[in-house]
Amino acid sequence: MAFDFPDPAPSAALLGRRRLLQLGLGSAGGLLLPGLLGGCSRSDAPFLLASEGGMPPSWLKRLPAPWQQRTVAGPGELLTNLAARGGTGAGSGGAASGQQSRRRPALIALPDGWASSLSTAQLQPLALPRLLEQLSAAAQPLSRLYRSEGSAALAFPWAFSPWVMALRSQPALAKRAAEGWELLLDPGLRQKLVLPSSPRVCMALVGGDFERLRALRANALAYDDANALNLLLSGAAAVAVVPLQALIPLLRRDQRLQVLLPASGAPLSWQLLLRLAGGAPPPLDWLQAVLEPPLLPRLLAAGWLPPLPRPRLAAALADFPPALAQLLLPAESLLSRCWSLPPLDLRQRLALQTLWDAAAPSL
């Protein structure tokens, strides 16, 4: 499935500046730190720790008092920050400033691949069944972090996104969209392909086949989620494999961008909220807001797709341009061919690491 966005005819539906502002895309806006309730000092207020760009500003600014929101550069830095805080809580001894620097967040936001590095002992069940039962069946294993059915929910999987191929000014490649992920193996893409930072995701694109993986790695310019789009937009790369969410805000600004979602499906990236052990209960109304209007259409316009039943998503997309709505919510038959990436046990990790290392290009 290939999508491009040529200049629309005057009568065609388009996202004008007024509509973009209504959907929350016309301005990045500032993150508003919630005010504090009297009797709850900044040093003991619960807080959410997230990565920069890892959550929609339109949702974060609704975080109610006395909750606070803090950000770090990325998921790796978040886990490092969490480890540095250890098990120290807000009530530990020492100066107030020292307490605050060591306090652990009550909630953390992580992609599913990073969340798998946490132990269940570090987490506390959400105990929000009415919230989670609204989500699609595909989200339920994520809420349990892939533990057995009937286990307590430890995560709120609030959004997902398929990995896709992003092309810029590459009409010849776009015409070959039917080749799907095989397109990435074209020798003409040598040193022109930006791949995900995760070897697991890279291997999922080629089904774990050694020869195909070796061809894929031979074409890699970089393995860099954070800078993939910069490399693509600068012309250093011809193709970048990125989550669809990252592309949506750019499509209206750059008509040369095209998105390829293979008909064979794609691995999925999930966004999770997790409650740390001993953390304050998460604000239910704030969590619920992401699943319904008026916030839901704004999140969709920014590329964030909550795992809701299809009729609810279709209703929220009713006023979107058809091409954008189809890109955000592909046909059910295509979505059914997309897949999540459950955590691996030690034996599986070692096997994949061996395969990955063996497929490295010769120096």
Tab-separated table of C-alpha atoms in Angstrom:
chain	number	residue	atom	x	y	z
A	1	MET	CA	0.000	0.000	0.000
A	2	ALA	CA	1.585	3.290	-1.100
A	3	PHE	CA	0.393	6.735	-0.135
A	4	ASP	CA	1.409	10.099	-1.488
A	5	PHE	CA	-0.208	13.475	-1.090
A	6	PRO	CA	-0.260	15.534	-4.305
A	7	ASP	CA	-1.560	19.076	-4.156
A	8	PRO	CA	-5.355	18.761	-3.890
A	9	ALA	CA	-7.778	20.361	-6.295
A	10	PRO	CA	-9.548	23.457	-4.925
A	11	SER	CA	-12.679	21.439	-4.244
A	12	ALA	CA	-10.859	18.577	-2.511
A	13	ALA	CA	-10.838	18.136	1.241
A	14	LEU	CA	-7.642	19.446	2.762
A	15	LEU	CA	-6.209	20.285	6.135
A	16	GLY	CA	-5.988	24.078	6.039
A	17	ARG	CA	-4.316	26.148	8.714
A	18	ARG	CA	-7.572	26.672	10.584
A	19	ARG	CA	-8.267	22.924	10.623
A	20	LEU	CA	-4.689	22.180	11.631
A	21	LEU	CA	-5.069	24.534	14.553
A	22	GLN	CA	-8.323	22.846	15.510
A	23	LEU	CA	-6.584	19.480	15.395
A	24	GLY	CA	-3.648	20.729	17.422
A	25	LEU	CA	-1.026	20.656	14.624
A	26	GLY	CA	-0.803	24.326	13.774
A	27	SER	CA	1.444	25.076	16.707
A	28	ALA	CA	3.596	22.886	18.845
A	29	GLY	CA	2.444	24.818	21.828
A	30	GLY	CA	4.014	24.731	25.250
A	31	LEU	CA	3.679	22.022	27.811
A	32	LEU	CA	1.750	23.425	30.714
A	33	LEU	CA	2.867	22.131	34.026
A	34	PRO	CA	-0.193	21.546	36.168
A	35	GLY	CA	-0.767	23.760	39.113
A	36	LEU	CA	-0.286	22.395	42.546
A	37	LEU	CA	-2.997	21.806	45.062
A	38	GLY	CA	-2.529	23.464	48.390
A	39	GLY	CA	-1.037	21.009	50.844
A	40	CYS	CA	0.913	19.086	48.159
A	41	SER	CA	4.412	20.485	47.739
A	42	ARG	CA	6.448	20.113	44.587
A	43	SER	CA	8.780	17.751	46.422
A	44	ASP	CA	6.130	15.111	47.061
A	45	ALA	CA	3.767	15.578	44.096
A	46	PRO	CA	3.494	12.476	41.881
A	47	PHE	CA	5.055	12.807	38.465
A	48	LEU	CA	5.102	11.181	35.055
A	49	LEU	CA	8.469	10.548	33.407
A	50	ALA	CA	8.467	10.393	29.596
A	51	SER	CA	10.828	10.746	26.654
A	52	GLU	CA	10.935	13.906	24.569
A	53	GLY	CA	8.389	13.521	21.803
A	54	GLY	CA	7.136	10.281	23.297
A	55	MET	CA	3.695	11.605	24.207
A	56	PRO	CA	1.326	14.125	22.596
A	57	PRO	CA	1.608	17.647	24.083
A	58	SER	CA	-2.174	18.036	23.794
A	59	TRP	CA	-2.581	15.141	26.232
A	60	LEU	CA	0.279	16.030	28.554
A	61	LYS	CA	-0.996	19.529	29.171
A	62	ARG	CA	-4.233	18.029	30.543
A	63	LEU	CA	-2.376	16.170	33.290
A	64	PRO	CA	-4.277	17.259	36.406
A	65	ALA	CA	-2.869	18.811	39.553
A	66	PRO	CA	-0.981	17.831	41.618
A	67	TRP	CA	0.653	15.657	38.957
A	68	GLN	CA	3.811	16.922	37.268
A	69	GLN	CA	5.455	15.886	34.010
A	70	ARG	CA	9.177	15.517	33.370
A	71	THR	CA	11.033	14.497	30.246
A	72	VAL	CA	14.375	12.970	29.340
A	73	ALA	CA	16.019	12.637	25.933
A	74	GLY	CA	14.870	9.109	25.092
A	75	PRO	CA	13.780	5.694	26.415
A	76	GLY	CA	17.343	4.630	27.175
A	77	GLU	CA	17.915	7.768	29.211
A	78	LEU	CA	14.604	7.186	30.971
A	79	LEU	CA	15.658	3.737	32.153
A	80	THR	CA	19.066	5.070	33.197
A	81	ASN	CA	17.346	7.861	35.112
A	82	LEU	CA	15.069	5.340	36.773
A	83	ALA	CA	17.979	3.113	37.781
A	84	ALA	CA	19.827	6.097	39.245
A	85	ARG	CA	16.843	6.868	41.449
A	86	GLY	CA	16.865	3.321	42.794
A	87	GLY	CA	14.177	2.426	45.289
A	88	THR	CA	14.327	5.718	47.139
A	89	GLY	CA	10.922	7.221	47.714
A	90	ALA	CA	9.712	10.712	48.426
A	91	GLY	CA	9.816	10.135	52.133
A	92	SER	CA	13.520	9.247	52.332
A	93	GLY	CA	15.811	11.114	54.641
A	94	GLY	CA	18.002	14.040	53.623
A	95	ALA	CA	17.369	17.526	52.383
A	96	ALA	CA	14.201	18.247	50.454
A	97	SER	CA	16.148	18.863	47.258
A	98	GLY	CA	17.926	15.548	47.678
A	99	GLN	CA	14.609	13.804	48.217
A	100	GLN	CA	13.229	15.265	45.020
A	101	SER	CA	16.251	14.281	42.933
A	102	ARG	CA	16.013	10.687	44.167
A	103	ARG	CA	12.248	10.275	44.037
A	104	ARG	CA	10.954	7.755	41.586
A	105	PRO	CA	8.149	8.656	39.167
A	106	ALA	CA	4.700	7.249	39.773
A	107	LEU	CA	4.133	6.699	36.036
A	108	ILE	CA	6.546	6.125	33.173
A	109	ALA	CA	5.952	6.171	29.417
A	110	LEU	CA	7.921	3.688	27.309
A	111	PRO	CA	7.714	1.887	23.967
A	112	ASP	CA	7.009	-1.820	24.369
A	113	GLY	CA	10.515	-2.915	23.409
A	114	TRP	CA	12.049	-0.860	26.196
A	115	ALA	CA	9.371	-1.767	28.738
A	116	SER	CA	10.320	-5.432	28.422
A	117	SER	CA	13.538	-4.691	30.309
A	118	LEU	CA	11.557	-3.927	33.483
A	119	SER	CA	10.809	-6.676	35.972
A	120	THR	CA	7.274	-7.184	37.215
A	121	ALA	CA	8.562	-6.479	40.735
A	122	GLN	CA	9.228	-2.896	39.638
A	123	LEU	CA	5.621	-2.408	38.578
A	124	GLN	CA	2.223	-2.213	40.219
A	125	PRO	CA	-1.022	-3.422	38.616
A	126	LEU	CA	-3.103	-0.618	37.156
A	127	ALA	CA	-6.378	-1.960	38.565
A	128	LEU	CA	-8.350	-0.113	35.863
A	129	PRO	CA	-10.436	-2.837	34.203
A	130	ARG	CA	-13.080	-0.493	32.772
A	131	LEU	CA	-10.412	1.503	30.986
A	132	LEU	CA	-8.621	-1.511	29.533
A	133	GLU	CA	-11.741	-3.368	28.450
A	134	GLN	CA	-12.407	-0.585	25.935
A	135	LEU	CA	-9.254	-1.521	24.012
A	136	SER	CA	-9.049	-3.953	21.129
A	137	ALA	CA	-8.141	-7.601	21.598
A	138	ALA	CA	-4.684	-6.932	20.128
A	139	ALA	CA	-3.894	-4.590	23.023
A	140	GLN	CA	-4.736	-7.017	25.814
A	141	PRO	CA	-1.459	-9.028	25.746
A	142	LEU	CA	0.436	-5.733	25.878
A	143	SER	CA	-1.490	-4.681	28.982
A	144	ARG	CA	-0.241	-7.853	30.711
A	145	LEU	CA	3.260	-7.411	29.253
A	146	TYR	CA	2.663	-10.756	27.539
A	147	ARG	CA	2.159	-12.660	30.769
A	148	SER	CA	-0.434	-15.412	30.770
A	149	GLU	CA	-4.105	-14.599	30.284
A	150	GLY	CA	-5.714	-13.710	33.596
A	151	SER	CA	-2.574	-11.984	34.911
A	152	ALA	CA	-2.995	-8.485	36.290
A	153	ALA	CA	-2.659	-5.622	33.819
A	154	LEU	CA	0.603	-3.729	34.332
A	155	ALA	CA	0.466	-1.345	31.370
A	156	PHE	CA	-1.926	0.937	29.534
A	157	PRO	CA	-1.173	0.439	25.808
A	158	TRP	CA	-2.530	3.771	24.663
A	159	ALA	CA	-1.210	3.871	21.074
A	160	PHE	CA	0.344	1.721	18.370
A	161	SER	CA	1.972	2.326	15.003
A	162	PRO	CA	3.175	0.089	12.175
A	163	TRP	CA	6.745	0.431	10.964
A	164	VAL	CA	6.684	1.743	7.386
A	165	MET	CA	9.052	2.769	4.612
A	166	ALA	CA	9.389	6.518	4.108
A	167	LEU	CA	10.620	7.764	0.724
A	168	ARG	CA	11.373	11.302	-0.404
A	169	SER	CA	11.644	12.244	-4.065
A	170	GLN	CA	11.985	8.589	-5.085
A	171	PRO	CA	9.291	8.023	-7.756
A	172	ALA	CA	11.052	4.985	-9.232
A	173	LEU	CA	11.118	3.239	-5.865
A	174	ALA	CA	7.522	4.238	-5.123
A	175	LYS	CA	6.383	2.484	-8.312
A	176	ARG	CA	7.790	-0.747	-6.871
A	177	ALA	CA	5.639	-0.606	-3.736
A	178	ALA	CA	4.215	-4.050	-4.517
A	179	GLU	CA	7.615	-5.561	-3.672
A	180	GLY	CA	7.019	-4.718	-0.015
A	181	TRP	CA	9.931	-5.146	2.359
A	182	GLU	CA	11.952	-6.804	-0.425
A	183	LEU	CA	12.458	-3.306	-1.782
A	184	LEU	CA	14.942	-2.690	1.033
A	185	LEU	CA	17.245	-5.384	-0.348
A	186	ASP	CA	17.819	-3.626	-3.684
A	187	PRO	CA	21.606	-3.246	-4.176
A	188	GLY	CA	20.918	0.247	-5.504
A	189	LEU	CA	20.097	1.305	-1.930
A	190	ARG	CA	23.574	0.515	-0.595
A	191	GLN	CA	24.469	3.069	2.079
A	192	LYS	CA	21.157	4.851	1.423
A	193	LEU	CA	18.898	3.100	3.932
A	194	VAL	CA	18.183	4.156	7.527
A	195	LEU	CA	17.020	1.243	9.657
A	196	PRO	CA	15.551	1.043	13.170
A	197	SER	CA	17.955	1.096	16.103
A	198	SER	CA	16.521	-2.234	17.246
A	199	PRO	CA	18.111	-5.313	15.617
A	200	ARG	CA	14.937	-7.183	16.560
A	201	VAL	CA	12.804	-4.920	14.382
A	202	CYS	CA	15.322	-5.050	11.530
A	203	MET	CA	15.287	-8.846	11.565
A	204	ALA	CA	11.484	-8.869	11.660
A	205	LEU	CA	11.454	-7.024	8.325
A	206	VAL	CA	13.167	-9.931	6.562
A	207	GLY	CA	11.735	-12.826	8.539
A	208	GLY	CA	15.013	-13.776	10.190
A	209	ASP	CA	16.438	-15.158	6.924
A	210	PHE	CA	20.243	-14.939	6.949
A	211	GLU	CA	20.839	-14.047	3.292
A	212	ARG	CA	18.115	-11.420	3.274
A	213	LEU	CA	19.376	-9.999	6.557
A	214	ARG	CA	22.890	-9.763	5.151
A	215	ALA	CA	21.568	-7.913	2.092
A	216	LEU	CA	19.579	-5.592	4.348
A	217	ARG	CA	22.566	-4.765	6.524
A	218	ALA	CA	24.728	-4.139	3.464
A	219	ASN	CA	22.368	-1.312	2.475
A	220	ALA	CA	22.309	0.380	5.888
A	221	LEU	CA	23.588	3.921	6.164
A	222	ALA	CA	22.619	4.065	9.843
A	223	TYR	CA	20.552	2.374	12.534
A	224	ASP	CA	19.037	5.476	14.032
A	225	ASP	CA	15.423	6.026	15.086
A	226	ALA	CA	16.058	9.512	16.428
A	227	ASN	CA	17.696	10.938	13.290
A	228	ALA	CA	16.094	8.809	10.581
A	229	LEU	CA	13.856	11.548	9.227
A	230	ASN	CA	16.617	14.152	9.352
A	231	LEU	CA	18.802	11.880	7.226
A	232	LEU	CA	15.921	11.319	4.817
A	233	LEU	CA	14.940	14.978	4.517
A	234	SER	CA	18.552	16.082	4.052
A	235	GLY	CA	18.967	13.715	1.119
A	236	ALA	CA	21.604	11.592	2.829
A	237	ALA	CA	19.213	8.616	2.752
A	238	ALA	CA	16.774	7.459	0.084
A	239	VAL	CA	14.587	5.327	2.374
A	240	ALA	CA	13.998	5.296	6.126
A	241	VAL	CA	12.118	2.680	8.132
A	242	VAL	CA	10.223	4.505	10.865
A	243	PRO	CA	6.970	4.224	12.825
A	244	LEU	CA	4.099	5.711	10.849
A	245	GLN	CA	3.304	8.089	13.707
A	246	ALA	CA	6.502	10.063	13.158
A	247	LEU	CA	5.581	10.761	9.539
A	248	ILE	CA	2.011	11.983	9.859
A	249	PRO	CA	2.822	15.574	10.950
A	250	LEU	CA	5.299	15.906	8.047
A	251	LEU	CA	3.119	14.736	5.182
A	252	ARG	CA	1.285	18.014	4.688
A	253	ARG	CA	4.473	20.060	4.938
A	254	ASP	CA	6.507	18.026	2.456
A	255	GLN	CA	4.717	16.848	-0.671
A	256	ARG	CA	7.787	14.846	-1.727
A	257	LEU	CA	7.302	12.339	1.091
A	258	GLN	CA	5.664	9.004	0.386
A	259	VAL	CA	4.756	6.182	2.751
A	260	LEU	CA	4.854	2.493	1.871
A	261	LEU	CA	3.027	0.043	4.126
A	262	PRO	CA	3.590	-3.417	2.608
A	263	ALA	CA	0.545	-5.544	1.892
A	264	SER	CA	2.243	-8.362	3.813
A	265	GLY	CA	1.948	-6.344	7.019
A	266	ALA	CA	4.505	-4.796	9.345
A	267	PRO	CA	5.831	-5.068	12.882
A	268	LEU	CA	4.046	-2.819	15.358
A	269	SER	CA	5.451	-0.346	17.832
A	270	TRP	CA	3.377	0.188	20.986
A	271	GLN	CA	3.351	3.062	23.468
A	272	LEU	CA	2.770	2.093	27.093
A	273	LEU	CA	2.106	3.832	30.383
A	274	LEU	CA	3.270	1.866	33.423
A	275	ARG	CA	2.724	2.434	37.121
A	276	LEU	CA	5.810	1.855	39.237
A	277	ALA	CA	5.546	-0.095	42.476
A	278	GLY	CA	4.479	2.221	45.273
A	279	GLY	CA	3.502	4.976	42.861
A	280	ALA	CA	0.345	7.041	43.190
A	281	PRO	CA	-2.711	5.731	41.320
A	282	PRO	CA	-2.854	7.226	37.827
A	283	PRO	CA	-5.572	9.832	37.145
A	284	LEU	CA	-8.344	7.826	35.494
A	285	ASP	CA	-10.125	10.755	33.839
A	286	TRP	CA	-6.866	11.821	32.223
A	287	LEU	CA	-6.229	8.318	30.879
A	288	GLN	CA	-9.792	8.040	29.589
A	289	ALA	CA	-9.515	11.366	27.753
A	290	VAL	CA	-7.122	9.908	25.198
A	291	LEU	CA	-9.788	7.441	24.052
A	292	GLU	CA	-12.587	9.879	23.219
A	293	PRO	CA	-13.346	13.279	21.681
A	294	PRO	CA	-12.356	16.032	21.800
A	295	LEU	CA	-8.822	14.761	22.394
A	296	LEU	CA	-8.976	11.624	20.242
A	297	PRO	CA	-9.188	13.425	16.846
A	298	ARG	CA	-6.277	15.655	17.827
A	299	LEU	CA	-4.141	12.638	18.654
A	300	LEU	CA	-5.073	10.960	15.390
A	301	ALA	CA	-4.104	14.087	13.454
A	302	ALA	CA	-0.683	13.891	15.088
A	303	GLY	CA	-0.334	10.229	14.134
A	304	TRP	CA	-1.108	8.598	17.492
A	305	LEU	CA	-3.526	5.686	17.009
A	306	PRO	CA	-5.148	4.301	20.187
A	307	PRO	CA	-6.044	0.585	19.978
A	308	LEU	CA	-9.786	1.146	20.011
A	309	PRO	CA	-12.435	-0.873	18.169
A	310	ARG	CA	-12.523	0.061	14.507
A	311	PRO	CA	-15.968	1.775	14.578
A	312	ARG	CA	-14.785	4.247	17.236
A	313	LEU	CA	-11.655	5.094	15.262
A	314	ALA	CA	-13.600	5.412	12.016
A	315	ALA	CA	-16.019	7.842	13.662
A	316	ALA	CA	-13.143	9.964	14.954
A	317	LEU	CA	-11.607	10.028	11.454
A	318	ALA	CA	-14.854	10.934	9.681
A	319	ASP	CA	-13.814	14.545	9.013
A	320	PHE	CA	-10.273	13.712	7.897
A	321	PRO	CA	-9.216	13.764	4.224
A	322	PRO	CA	-9.838	10.235	2.902
A	323	ALA	CA	-6.175	9.567	2.026
A	324	LEU	CA	-5.047	10.516	5.523
A	325	ALA	CA	-7.829	8.515	7.181
A	326	GLN	CA	-6.913	5.446	5.117
A	327	LEU	CA	-3.259	5.835	6.040
A	328	LEU	CA	-4.011	6.129	9.748
A	329	LEU	CA	-6.539	3.294	9.732
A	330	PRO	CA	-5.701	0.799	6.961
A	331	ALA	CA	-8.093	-1.933	5.920
A	332	GLU	CA	-8.801	-4.524	8.587
A	333	SER	CA	-7.331	-7.221	6.343
A	334	LEU	CA	-4.009	-5.361	6.248
A	335	LEU	CA	-3.954	-4.594	9.963
A	336	SER	CA	-4.590	-8.260	10.705
A	337	ARG	CA	-1.303	-9.073	8.962
A	338	CYS	CA	0.656	-6.727	11.231
A	339	TRP	CA	2.260	-8.204	14.303
A	340	SER	CA	3.635	-7.280	17.712
A	341	LEU	CA	7.033	-8.366	19.032
A	342	PRO	CA	6.740	-10.180	22.385
A	343	PRO	CA	9.797	-10.304	24.678
A	344	LEU	CA	12.378	-13.002	23.989
A	345	ASP	CA	13.843	-15.433	26.473
A	346	LEU	CA	17.614	-15.680	26.900
A	347	ARG	CA	18.038	-18.505	24.409
A	348	GLN	CA	16.087	-16.628	21.750
A	349	ARG	CA	18.040	-13.424	22.362
A	350	LEU	CA	21.358	-15.224	22.011
A	351	ALA	CA	20.231	-16.901	18.793
A	352	LEU	CA	19.144	-13.609	17.246
A	353	GLN	CA	22.304	-11.861	18.406
A	354	THR	CA	24.387	-14.568	16.734
A	355	LEU	CA	22.415	-14.193	13.507
A	356	TRP	CA	22.700	-10.415	13.622
A	357	ASP	CA	26.457	-10.450	14.157
A	358	ALA	CA	27.019	-13.041	11.426
A	359	ALA	CA	25.102	-10.906	8.915
A	360	ALA	CA	27.254	-7.814	9.492
A	361	PRO	CA	28.886	-6.427	6.330
A	362	SER	CA	32.557	-7.226	5.838
A	363	LEU	CA	34.881	-4.336	6.572
